[in-house]
Backbone as a ProteinNet text record, in pm:
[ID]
protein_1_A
[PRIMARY]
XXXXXXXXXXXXXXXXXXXXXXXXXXXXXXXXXXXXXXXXXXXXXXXXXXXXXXXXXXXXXXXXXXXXXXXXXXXXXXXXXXXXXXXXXXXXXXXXXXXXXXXXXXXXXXXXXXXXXXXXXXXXXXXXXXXXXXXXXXXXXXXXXXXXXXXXXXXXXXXXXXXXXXXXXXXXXXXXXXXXXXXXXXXXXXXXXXXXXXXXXXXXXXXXXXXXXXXXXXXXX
[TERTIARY]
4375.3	4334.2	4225	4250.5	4093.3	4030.2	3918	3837.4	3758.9	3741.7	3669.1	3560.3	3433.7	3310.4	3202	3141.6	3049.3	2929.8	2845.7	2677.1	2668.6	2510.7	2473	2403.5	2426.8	2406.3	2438.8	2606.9	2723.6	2786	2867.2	3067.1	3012	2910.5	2854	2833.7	2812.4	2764.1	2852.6	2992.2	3123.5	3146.7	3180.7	3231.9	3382.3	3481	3571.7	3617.6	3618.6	3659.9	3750.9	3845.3	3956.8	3933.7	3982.8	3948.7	4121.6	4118.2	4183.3	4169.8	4272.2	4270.7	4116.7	4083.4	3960.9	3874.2	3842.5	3723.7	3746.6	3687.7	3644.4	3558.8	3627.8	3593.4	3539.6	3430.5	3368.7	3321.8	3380.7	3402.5	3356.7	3298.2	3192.1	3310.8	3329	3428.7	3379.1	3250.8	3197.7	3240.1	3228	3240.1	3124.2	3022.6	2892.7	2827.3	2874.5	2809.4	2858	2804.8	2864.3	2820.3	2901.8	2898	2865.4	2737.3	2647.3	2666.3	2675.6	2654.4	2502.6	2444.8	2291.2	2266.9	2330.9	2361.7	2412.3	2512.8	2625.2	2555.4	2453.5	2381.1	2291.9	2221.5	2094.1	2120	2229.8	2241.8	2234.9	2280.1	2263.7	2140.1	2010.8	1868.2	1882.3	1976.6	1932.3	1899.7	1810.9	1771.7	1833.2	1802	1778.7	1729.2	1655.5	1618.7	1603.7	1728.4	1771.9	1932.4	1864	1997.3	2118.8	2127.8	2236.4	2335.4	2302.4	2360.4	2338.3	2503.5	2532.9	2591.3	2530.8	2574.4	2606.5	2706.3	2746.7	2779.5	2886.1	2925.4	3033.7	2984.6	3118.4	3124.4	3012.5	2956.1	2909.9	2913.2	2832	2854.4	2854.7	2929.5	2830.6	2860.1	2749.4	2756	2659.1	2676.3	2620	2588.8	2472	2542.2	2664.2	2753.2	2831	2820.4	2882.1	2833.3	3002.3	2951.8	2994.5	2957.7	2974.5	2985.9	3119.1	3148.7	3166.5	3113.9	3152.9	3339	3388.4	3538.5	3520.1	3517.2	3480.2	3391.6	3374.4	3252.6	3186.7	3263.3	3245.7	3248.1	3339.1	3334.4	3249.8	3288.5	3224.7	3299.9	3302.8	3460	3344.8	3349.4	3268.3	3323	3332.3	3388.3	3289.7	3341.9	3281	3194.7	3255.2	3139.4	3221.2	3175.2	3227.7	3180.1	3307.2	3309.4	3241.6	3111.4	3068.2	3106.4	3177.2	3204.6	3092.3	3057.6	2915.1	2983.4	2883.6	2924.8	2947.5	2884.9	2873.8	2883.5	2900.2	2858	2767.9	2717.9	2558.9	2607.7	2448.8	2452.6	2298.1	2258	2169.9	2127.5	2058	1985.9	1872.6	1861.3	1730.7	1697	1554.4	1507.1	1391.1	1329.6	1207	1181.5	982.6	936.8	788.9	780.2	668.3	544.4	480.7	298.3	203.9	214	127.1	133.8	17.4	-14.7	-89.6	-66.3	-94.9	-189.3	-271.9	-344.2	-379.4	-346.8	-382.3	-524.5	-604.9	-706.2	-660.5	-716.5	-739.1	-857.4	-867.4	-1020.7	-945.5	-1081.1	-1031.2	-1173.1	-1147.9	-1271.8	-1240.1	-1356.5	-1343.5	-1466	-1569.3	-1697.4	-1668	-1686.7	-1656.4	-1699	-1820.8	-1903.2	-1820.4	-1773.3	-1715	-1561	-1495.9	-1354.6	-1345	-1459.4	-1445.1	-1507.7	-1560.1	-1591.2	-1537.9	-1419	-1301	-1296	-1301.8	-1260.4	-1344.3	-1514.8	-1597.9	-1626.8	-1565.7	-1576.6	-1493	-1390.3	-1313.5	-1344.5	-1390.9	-1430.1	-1522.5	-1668.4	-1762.6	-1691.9	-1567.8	-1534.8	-1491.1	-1404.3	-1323.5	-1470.9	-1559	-1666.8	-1694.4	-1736.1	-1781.1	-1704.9	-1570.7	-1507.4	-1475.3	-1464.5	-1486.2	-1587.6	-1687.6	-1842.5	-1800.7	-1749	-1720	-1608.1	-1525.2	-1395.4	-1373.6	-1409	-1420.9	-1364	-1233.5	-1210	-1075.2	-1092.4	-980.4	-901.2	-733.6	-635.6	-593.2	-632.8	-587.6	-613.6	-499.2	-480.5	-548.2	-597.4	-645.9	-619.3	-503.4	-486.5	-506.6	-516.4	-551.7	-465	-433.9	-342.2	-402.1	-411.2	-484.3	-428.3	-350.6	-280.7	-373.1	-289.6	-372.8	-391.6	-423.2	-473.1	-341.6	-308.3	-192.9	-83.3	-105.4	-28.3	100.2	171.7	311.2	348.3	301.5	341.2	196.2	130.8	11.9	-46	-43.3	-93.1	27	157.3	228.9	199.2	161.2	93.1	70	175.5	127.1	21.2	27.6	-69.3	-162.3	-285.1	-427.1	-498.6	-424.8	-552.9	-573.5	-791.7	-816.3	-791.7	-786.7	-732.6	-899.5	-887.6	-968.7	-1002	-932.5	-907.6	-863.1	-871.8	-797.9	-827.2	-619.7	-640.9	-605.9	-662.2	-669	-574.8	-515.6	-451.2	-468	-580	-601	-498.7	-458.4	-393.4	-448.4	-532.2	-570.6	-429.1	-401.2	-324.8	-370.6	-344.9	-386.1	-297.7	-331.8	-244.3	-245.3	-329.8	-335.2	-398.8	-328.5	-348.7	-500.3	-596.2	-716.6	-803.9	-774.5	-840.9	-832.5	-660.8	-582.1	-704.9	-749.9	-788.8	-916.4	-989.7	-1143.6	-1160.2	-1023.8	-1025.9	-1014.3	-915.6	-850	-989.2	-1076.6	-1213.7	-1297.8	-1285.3	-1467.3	-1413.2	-1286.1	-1231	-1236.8	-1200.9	-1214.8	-1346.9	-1386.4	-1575.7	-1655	-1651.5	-1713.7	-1719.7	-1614.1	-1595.7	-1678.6	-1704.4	-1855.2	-1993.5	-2005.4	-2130.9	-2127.8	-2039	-2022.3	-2185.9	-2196	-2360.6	-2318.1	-2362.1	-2268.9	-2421.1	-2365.7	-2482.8	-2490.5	-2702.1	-2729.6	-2724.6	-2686.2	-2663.6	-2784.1	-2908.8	-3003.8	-2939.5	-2908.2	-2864	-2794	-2734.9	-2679	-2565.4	-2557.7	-2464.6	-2322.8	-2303.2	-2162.1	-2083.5	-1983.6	-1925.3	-1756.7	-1746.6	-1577.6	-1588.6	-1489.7	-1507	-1337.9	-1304.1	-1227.5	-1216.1	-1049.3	-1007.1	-969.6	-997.8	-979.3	-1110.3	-1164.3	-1270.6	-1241.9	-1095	-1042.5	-906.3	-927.1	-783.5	-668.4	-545.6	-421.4	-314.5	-275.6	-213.8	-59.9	28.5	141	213.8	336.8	460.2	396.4	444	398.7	440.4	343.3	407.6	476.9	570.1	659.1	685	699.7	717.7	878.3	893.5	1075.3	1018.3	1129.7	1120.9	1271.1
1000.3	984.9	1086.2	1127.3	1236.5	1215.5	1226	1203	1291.2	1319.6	1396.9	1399.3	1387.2	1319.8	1455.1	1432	1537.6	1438.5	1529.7	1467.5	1521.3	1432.3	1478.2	1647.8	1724.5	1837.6	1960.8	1918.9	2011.9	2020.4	2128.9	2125.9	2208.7	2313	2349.1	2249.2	2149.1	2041.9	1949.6	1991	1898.2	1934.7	1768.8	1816.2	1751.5	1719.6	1653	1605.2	1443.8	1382.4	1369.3	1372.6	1383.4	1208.3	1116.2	998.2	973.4	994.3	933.6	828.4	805.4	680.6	735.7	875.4	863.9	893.7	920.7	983.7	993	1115.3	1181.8	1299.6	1364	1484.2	1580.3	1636.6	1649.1	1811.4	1869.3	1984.4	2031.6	2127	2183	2295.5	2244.5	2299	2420.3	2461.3	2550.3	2673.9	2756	2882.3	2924.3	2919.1	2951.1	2825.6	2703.2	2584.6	2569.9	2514.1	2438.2	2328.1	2236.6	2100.6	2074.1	2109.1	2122.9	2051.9	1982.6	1844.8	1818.8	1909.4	1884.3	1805.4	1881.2	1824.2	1710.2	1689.3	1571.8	1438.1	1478.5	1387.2	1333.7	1410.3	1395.5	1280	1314.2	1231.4	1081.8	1024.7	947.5	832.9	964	919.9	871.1	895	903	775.1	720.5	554.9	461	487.3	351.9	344.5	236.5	189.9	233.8	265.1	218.1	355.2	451.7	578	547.9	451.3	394.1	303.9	209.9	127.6	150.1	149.4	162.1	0.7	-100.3	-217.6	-180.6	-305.8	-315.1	-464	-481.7	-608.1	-670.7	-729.8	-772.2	-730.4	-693.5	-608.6	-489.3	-409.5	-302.8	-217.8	-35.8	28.8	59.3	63.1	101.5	229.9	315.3	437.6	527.9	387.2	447.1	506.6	498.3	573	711.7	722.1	865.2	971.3	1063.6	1180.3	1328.4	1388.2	1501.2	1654.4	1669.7	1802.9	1933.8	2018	2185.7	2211	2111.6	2185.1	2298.8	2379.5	2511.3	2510.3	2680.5	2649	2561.3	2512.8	2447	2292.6	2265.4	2102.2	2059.9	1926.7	1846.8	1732.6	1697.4	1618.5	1471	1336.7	1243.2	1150.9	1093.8	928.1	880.2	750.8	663.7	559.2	565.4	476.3	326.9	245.5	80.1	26.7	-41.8	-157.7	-299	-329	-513	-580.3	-681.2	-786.7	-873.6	-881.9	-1015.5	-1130.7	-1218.8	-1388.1	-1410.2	-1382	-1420.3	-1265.9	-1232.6	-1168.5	-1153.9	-1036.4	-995.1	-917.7	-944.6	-795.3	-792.8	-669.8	-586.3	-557.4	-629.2	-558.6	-508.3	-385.5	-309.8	-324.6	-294.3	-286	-270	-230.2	-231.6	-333.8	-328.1	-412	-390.5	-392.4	-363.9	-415.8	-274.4	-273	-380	-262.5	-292.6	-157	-163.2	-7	47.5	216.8	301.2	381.7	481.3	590.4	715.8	803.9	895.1	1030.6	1041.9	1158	1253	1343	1471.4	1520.6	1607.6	1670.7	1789.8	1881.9	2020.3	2054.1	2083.5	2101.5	2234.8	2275	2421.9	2434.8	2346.7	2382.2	2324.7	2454.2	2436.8	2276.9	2211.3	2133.9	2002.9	2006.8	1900	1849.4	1983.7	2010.7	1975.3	1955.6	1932.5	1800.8	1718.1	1564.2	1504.1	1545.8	1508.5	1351.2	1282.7	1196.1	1085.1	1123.8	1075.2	1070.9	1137.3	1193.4	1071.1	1049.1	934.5	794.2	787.3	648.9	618.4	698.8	612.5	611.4	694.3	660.7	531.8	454.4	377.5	250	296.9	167.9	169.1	269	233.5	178	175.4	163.3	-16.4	-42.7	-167.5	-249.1	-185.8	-268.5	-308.6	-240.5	-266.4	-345.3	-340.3	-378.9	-498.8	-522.4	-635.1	-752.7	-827.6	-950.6	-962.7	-829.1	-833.6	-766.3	-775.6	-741.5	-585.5	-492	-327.7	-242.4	-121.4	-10	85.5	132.8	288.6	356.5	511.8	562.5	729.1	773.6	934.5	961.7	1074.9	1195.7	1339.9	1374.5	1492.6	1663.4	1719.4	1816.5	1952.9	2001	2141.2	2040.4	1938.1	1847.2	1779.2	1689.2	1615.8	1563.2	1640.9	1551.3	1517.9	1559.6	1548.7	1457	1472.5	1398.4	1304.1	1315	1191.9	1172.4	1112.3	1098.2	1133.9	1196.8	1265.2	1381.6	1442.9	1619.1	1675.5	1763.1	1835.4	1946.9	2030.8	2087.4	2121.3	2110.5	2095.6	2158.2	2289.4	2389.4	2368.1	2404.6	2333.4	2483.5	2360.7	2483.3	2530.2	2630.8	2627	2633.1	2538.6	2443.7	2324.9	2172.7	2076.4	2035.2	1987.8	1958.1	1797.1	1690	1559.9	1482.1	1406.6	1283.7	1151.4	1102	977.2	853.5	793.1	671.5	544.6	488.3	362	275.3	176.7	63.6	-60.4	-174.2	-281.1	-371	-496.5	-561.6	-523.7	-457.1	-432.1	-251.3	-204.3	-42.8	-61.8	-107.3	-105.4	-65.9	-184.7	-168.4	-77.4	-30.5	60.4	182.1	196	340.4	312.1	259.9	173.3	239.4	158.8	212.4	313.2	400.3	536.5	628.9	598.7	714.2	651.6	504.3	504.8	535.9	584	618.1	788.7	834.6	983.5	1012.8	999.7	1002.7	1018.8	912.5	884.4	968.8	1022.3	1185	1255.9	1285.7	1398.5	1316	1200.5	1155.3	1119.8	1148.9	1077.1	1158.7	1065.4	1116.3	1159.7	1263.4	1353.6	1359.8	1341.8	1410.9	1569.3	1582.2	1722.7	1755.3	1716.5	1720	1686.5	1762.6	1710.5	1711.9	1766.3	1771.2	1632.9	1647.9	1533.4	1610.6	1739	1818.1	1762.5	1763.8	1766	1856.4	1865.2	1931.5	1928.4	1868	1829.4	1881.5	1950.6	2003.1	1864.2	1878.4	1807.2	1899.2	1915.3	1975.5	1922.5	1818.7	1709.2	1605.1	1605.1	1456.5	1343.7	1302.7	1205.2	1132.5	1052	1045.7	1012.5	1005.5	1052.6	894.6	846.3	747	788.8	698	743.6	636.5	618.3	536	411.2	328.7	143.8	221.4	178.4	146.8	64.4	77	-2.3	16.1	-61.1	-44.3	-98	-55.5	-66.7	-200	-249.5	-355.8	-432.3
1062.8	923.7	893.2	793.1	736.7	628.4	648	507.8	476.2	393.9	266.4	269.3	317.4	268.8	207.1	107.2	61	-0.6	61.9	37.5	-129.8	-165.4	-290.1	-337.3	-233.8	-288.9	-334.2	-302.9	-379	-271.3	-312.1	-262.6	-97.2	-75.4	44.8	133.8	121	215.7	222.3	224.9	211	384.6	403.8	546	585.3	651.9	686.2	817.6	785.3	895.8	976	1097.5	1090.2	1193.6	1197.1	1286.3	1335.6	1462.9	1555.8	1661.1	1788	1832.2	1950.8	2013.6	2084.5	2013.4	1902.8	1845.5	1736.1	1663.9	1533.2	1540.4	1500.7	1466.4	1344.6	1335.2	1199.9	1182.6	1093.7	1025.5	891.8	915.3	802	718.4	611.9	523.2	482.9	464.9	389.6	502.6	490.7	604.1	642.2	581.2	610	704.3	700.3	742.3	902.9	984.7	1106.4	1127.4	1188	1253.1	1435.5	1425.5	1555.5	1645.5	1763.3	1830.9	1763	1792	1729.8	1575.4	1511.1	1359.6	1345.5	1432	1379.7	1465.5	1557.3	1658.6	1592.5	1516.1	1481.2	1304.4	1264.1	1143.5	1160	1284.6	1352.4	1279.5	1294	1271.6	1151.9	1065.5	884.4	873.3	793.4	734.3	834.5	936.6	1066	1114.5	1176.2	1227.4	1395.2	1423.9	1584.3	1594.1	1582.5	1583.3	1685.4	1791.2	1862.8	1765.7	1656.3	1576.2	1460.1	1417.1	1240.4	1187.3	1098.2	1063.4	986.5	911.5	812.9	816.2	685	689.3	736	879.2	941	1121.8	1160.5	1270.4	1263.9	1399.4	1366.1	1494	1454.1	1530	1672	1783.8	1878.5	1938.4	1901.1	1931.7	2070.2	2125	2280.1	2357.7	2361.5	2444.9	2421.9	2320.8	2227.2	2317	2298	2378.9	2263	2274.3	2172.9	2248.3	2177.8	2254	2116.1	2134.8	2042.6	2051.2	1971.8	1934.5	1958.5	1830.5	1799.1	1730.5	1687.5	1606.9	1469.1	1406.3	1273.8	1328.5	1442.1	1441.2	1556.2	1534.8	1689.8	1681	1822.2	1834	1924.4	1856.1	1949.3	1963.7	2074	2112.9	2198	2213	2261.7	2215.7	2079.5	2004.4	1986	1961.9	1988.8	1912.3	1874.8	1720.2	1786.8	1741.3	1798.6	1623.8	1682.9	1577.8	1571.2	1433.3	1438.2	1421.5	1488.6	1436.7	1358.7	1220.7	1100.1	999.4	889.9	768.2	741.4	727.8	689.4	596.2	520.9	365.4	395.1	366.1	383.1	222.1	166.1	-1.3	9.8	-69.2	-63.4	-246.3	-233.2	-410.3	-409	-502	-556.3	-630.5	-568.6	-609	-700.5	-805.9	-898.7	-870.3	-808.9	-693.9	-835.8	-932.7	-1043.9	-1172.2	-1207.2	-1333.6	-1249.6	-1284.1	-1182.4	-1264.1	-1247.2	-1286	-1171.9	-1212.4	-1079.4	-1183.9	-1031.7	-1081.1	-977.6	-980.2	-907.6	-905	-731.1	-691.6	-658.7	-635.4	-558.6	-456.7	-327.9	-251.8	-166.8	-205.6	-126.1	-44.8	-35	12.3	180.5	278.5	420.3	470.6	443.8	522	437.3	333.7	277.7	311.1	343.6	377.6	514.4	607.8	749.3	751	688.5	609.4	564.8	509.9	425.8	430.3	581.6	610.4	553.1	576.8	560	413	300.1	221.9	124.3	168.3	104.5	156.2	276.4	346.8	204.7	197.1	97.6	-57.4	-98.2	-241.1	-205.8	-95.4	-90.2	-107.9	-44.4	-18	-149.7	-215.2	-393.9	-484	-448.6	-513.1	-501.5	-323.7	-282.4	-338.7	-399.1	-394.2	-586.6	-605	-768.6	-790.5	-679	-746.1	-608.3	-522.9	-423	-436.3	-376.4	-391	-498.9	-580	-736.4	-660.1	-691.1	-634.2	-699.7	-598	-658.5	-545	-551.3	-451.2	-472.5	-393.9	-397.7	-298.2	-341.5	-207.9	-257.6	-103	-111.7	-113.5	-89.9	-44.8	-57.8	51	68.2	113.2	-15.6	39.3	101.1	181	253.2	394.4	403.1	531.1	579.9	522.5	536.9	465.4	350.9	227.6	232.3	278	299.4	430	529.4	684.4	731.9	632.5	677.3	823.9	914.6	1027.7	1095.7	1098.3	1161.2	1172.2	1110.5	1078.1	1202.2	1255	1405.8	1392.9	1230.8	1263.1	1194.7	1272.1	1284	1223.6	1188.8	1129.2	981	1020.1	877.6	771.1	635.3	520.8	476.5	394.9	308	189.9	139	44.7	40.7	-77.5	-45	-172.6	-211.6	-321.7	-306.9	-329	-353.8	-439.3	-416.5	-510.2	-482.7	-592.4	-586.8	-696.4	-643.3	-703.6	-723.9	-840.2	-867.3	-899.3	-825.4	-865.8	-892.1	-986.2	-1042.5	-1112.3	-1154.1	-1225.2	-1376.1	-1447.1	-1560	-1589.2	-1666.7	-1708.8	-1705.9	-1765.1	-1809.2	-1664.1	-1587.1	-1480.5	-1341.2	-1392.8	-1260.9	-1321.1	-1411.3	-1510.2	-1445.4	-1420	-1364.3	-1248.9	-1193.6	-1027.5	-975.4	-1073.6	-1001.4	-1037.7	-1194.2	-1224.5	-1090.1	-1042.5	-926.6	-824.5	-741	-651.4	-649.9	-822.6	-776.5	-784.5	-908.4	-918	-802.5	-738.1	-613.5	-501.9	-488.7	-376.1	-428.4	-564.2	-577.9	-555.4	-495.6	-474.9	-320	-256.2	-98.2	-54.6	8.4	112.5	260.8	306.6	400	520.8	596.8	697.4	686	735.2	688.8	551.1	429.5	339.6	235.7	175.3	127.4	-35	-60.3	-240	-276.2	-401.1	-508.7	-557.4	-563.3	-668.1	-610.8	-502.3	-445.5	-434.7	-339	-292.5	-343.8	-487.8	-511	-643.3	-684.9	-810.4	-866.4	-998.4	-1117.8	-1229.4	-1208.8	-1335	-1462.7	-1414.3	-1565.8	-1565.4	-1691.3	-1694.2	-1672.1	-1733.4	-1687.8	-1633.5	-1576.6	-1518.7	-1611.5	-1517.5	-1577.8	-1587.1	-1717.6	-1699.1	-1653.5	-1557.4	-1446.3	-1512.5	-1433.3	-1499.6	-1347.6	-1377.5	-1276.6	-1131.9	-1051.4	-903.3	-821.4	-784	-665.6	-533.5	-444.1	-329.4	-280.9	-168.1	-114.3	-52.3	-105.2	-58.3	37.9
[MASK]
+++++++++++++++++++++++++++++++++++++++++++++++++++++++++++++++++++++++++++++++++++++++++++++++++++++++++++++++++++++++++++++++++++++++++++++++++++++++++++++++++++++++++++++++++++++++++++++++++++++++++++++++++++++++++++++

């Protein structure tokens, strides 16, 4: 049997299945594209949990045994994968779930002694922000591009920038107060108290006075 399958990013990324009684075999239609063991191994990983097992409803395929060989160059030919029947029927629902009202500010820091503080730098907005807003239910999160913005505490690498541009997110149950949280969260980075540090001026510059109202936050739920 063969199938057709093409991802969401056009007719290049079309690949085809061919499924027989040992395996399946998978072929990169495009001429420019190939179907790697590496590639076709690694998809494995996509949104699971556990890259050995694919569920669905009704059992679930086990893939710990799969072996993958280079047809030629465009395909890869794998067996060994095994159908487990579940006891019962499962469904799997995913959705969002509405955090609250959101507001986001922005910083920009270029001053060396602040950019290598960074850390320390958001710890005391988070405490000012704690000391005002303490006990009431609302988010405040960084994101710190040039440092980590994209891979967060995955980030392999180390080297510091010199520059960093900031994204703060106030979340809350009501617009009024998400707007509260997200100005004493960004605000507050130009007042952090830094060791060695005798001044007040601060070290964070703002390209806007004030923050920015965003569409609601949700989380996967």
């Amino acid at each position: 049997m063969r199938l057709l399958l093409r991802r969401a990013y056009g007719a290049k990324e079309t690949v085809l299945g061919f499924i027989e009684g040992s395996g399946v075999s998978v072929t990169a239609m495009h001429p420019g594209q190939r179907c790697t063991i590496a590639s076709v191994a690694g998809h494995a990983m996509y949104e699971r949990s556990n890259p050995h097992f694919e569920h669905f409803l009704g059992g679930h395929i086990d893939m710990s045994g799969c072996h993958y060989v280079q047809a030629d160059p465009r395909t890869t030919h794998v067996t060994g994968a095994r159908y487990v029947p579940a006891p019962r029927p499962r469904v799997k629902l995913e959705g969002a779930g509405k955090t609250g009202e959101r507001y986001v500010g922005l910083a920009g820091v270029r001053d060396p002694y602040t950019i290598a503080h960074i850390d320390e730098v958001i710890g005391w907005a988070r405490a000012q922000a704690a000391d005002r807003f303490g006990g009431q239910p609302y988010e405040l999160h960084y994101t710190v591009y040039g440092k980590n913005g994209i891979m967060g505490a995955l980030e392999p690498v180390k080297t510091p920038a010199h520059e960093l541009c900031i994204l703060v997110q106030g979340v809350a149950p009501t617009a009024k107060m998400a707007e509260e949280v997200c100005m004493a969260g960004t605000r507050q980075l130009f007042y952090a108290r830094l060791p060695d540090v005798k001044g007040t001026a601060g070290g964070v510059a703002f390209p806007l006075d004030e923050v920015l109202h965003a569409s609601p936050a949700y989380r996967w739920t």
